[in-house]
Amino acid sequence: MSKLKKHPPLWLLVLAIGILLIAVGTAQGGFADTLRKASLICYECIGVG
């Protein structure tokens, strides 16, 4: 008698949680904030800002 898996693999659960958290962060404007900070850092590195 073979046992049937009743739960999805752990990596699938972690992937789903990661996608959910990325979506929540993007909806709250985190992407724009991170992009703004990254561009400021890059401008400071090359001496423009």
PDB file of C-alpha atoms in Angstrom:
ATOM      1  CA  MET A   1       0.000   0.000   0.000  1.00  0.00           C
ATOM      2  CA  SER A   2       1.559   3.314  -1.061  1.00  0.00           C
ATOM      3  CA  LYS A   3       1.169   6.456   0.952  1.00  0.00           C
ATOM      4  CA  LEU A   4      -0.219   9.449  -0.836  1.00  0.00           C
ATOM      5  CA  LYS A   5       1.380  12.819  -0.197  1.00  0.00           C
ATOM      6  CA  LYS A   6      -1.161  15.102   1.379  1.00  0.00           C
ATOM      7  CA  HIS A   7       1.073  18.169   1.665  1.00  0.00           C
ATOM      8  CA  PRO A   8       2.854  20.116  -1.085  1.00  0.00           C
ATOM      9  CA  PRO A   9       6.661  20.099  -0.998  1.00  0.00           C
ATOM     10  CA  LEU A  10       8.266  22.608   1.346  1.00  0.00           C
ATOM     11  CA  TRP A  11      10.015  24.513  -1.462  1.00  0.00           C
ATOM     12  CA  LEU A  12       6.642  25.153  -3.093  1.00  0.00           C
ATOM     13  CA  LEU A  13       5.306  26.678   0.119  1.00  0.00           C
ATOM     14  CA  VAL A  14       8.396  28.875   0.487  1.00  0.00           C
ATOM     15  CA  LEU A  15       8.091  29.971  -3.150  1.00  0.00           C
ATOM     16  CA  ALA A  16       4.415  30.903  -2.678  1.00  0.00           C
ATOM     17  CA  ILE A  17       5.200  32.920   0.464  1.00  0.00           C
ATOM     18  CA  GLY A  18       8.031  34.718  -1.363  1.00  0.00           C
ATOM     19  CA  ILE A  19       5.788  35.643  -4.273  1.00  0.00           C
ATOM     20  CA  LEU A  20       3.116  36.877  -1.863  1.00  0.00           C
ATOM     21  CA  LEU A  21       5.598  39.055   0.038  1.00  0.00           C
ATOM     22  CA  ILE A  22       6.994  40.528  -3.191  1.00  0.00           C
ATOM     23  CA  ALA A  23       3.460  41.385  -4.322  1.00  0.00           C
ATOM     24  CA  VAL A  24       2.624  43.032  -0.988  1.00  0.00           C
ATOM     25  CA  GLY A  25       5.848  45.056  -1.047  1.00  0.00           C
ATOM     26  CA  THR A  26       5.231  46.201  -4.603  1.00  0.00           C
ATOM     27  CA  ALA A  27       1.639  47.191  -3.770  1.00  0.00           C
ATOM     28  CA  GLN A  28       2.898  49.319  -0.873  1.00  0.00           C
ATOM     29  CA  GLY A  29       5.345  51.221  -3.090  1.00  0.00           C
ATOM     30  CA  GLY A  30       8.467  49.403  -1.975  1.00  0.00           C
ATOM     31  CA  PHE A  31       9.695  48.947  -5.538  1.00  0.00           C
ATOM     32  CA  ALA A  32       9.690  52.674  -6.288  1.00  0.00           C
ATOM     33  CA  ASP A  33      11.399  53.465  -2.983  1.00  0.00           C
ATOM     34  CA  THR A  34      14.108  50.861  -3.567  1.00  0.00           C
ATOM     35  CA  LEU A  35      14.668  52.051  -7.133  1.00  0.00           C
ATOM     36  CA  ARG A  36      14.993  55.667  -5.952  1.00  0.00           C
ATOM     37  CA  LYS A  37      17.534  54.748  -3.268  1.00  0.00           C
ATOM     38  CA  ALA A  38      19.523  52.586  -5.698  1.00  0.00           C
ATOM     39  CA  SER A  39      19.725  55.355  -8.273  1.00  0.00           C
ATOM     40  CA  LEU A  40      20.896  57.849  -5.631  1.00  0.00           C
ATOM     41  CA  ILE A  41      23.631  55.479  -4.505  1.00  0.00           C
ATOM     42  CA  CYS A  42      24.765  54.934  -8.103  1.00  0.00           C
ATOM     43  CA  TYR A  43      24.825  58.648  -8.792  1.00  0.00           C
ATOM     44  CA  GLU A  44      26.947  59.188  -5.671  1.00  0.00           C
ATOM     45  CA  CYS A  45      29.366  56.448  -6.764  1.00  0.00           C
ATOM     46  CA  ILE A  46      30.045  58.053 -10.145  1.00  0.00           C
ATOM     47  CA  GLY A  47      30.179  61.557  -8.693  1.00  0.00           C
ATOM     48  CA  VAL A  48      27.018  63.018 -10.231  1.00  0.00           C
ATOM     49  CA  GLY A  49      24.980  63.372  -7.044  1.00  0.00           C
TER      50      GLY A  49
END
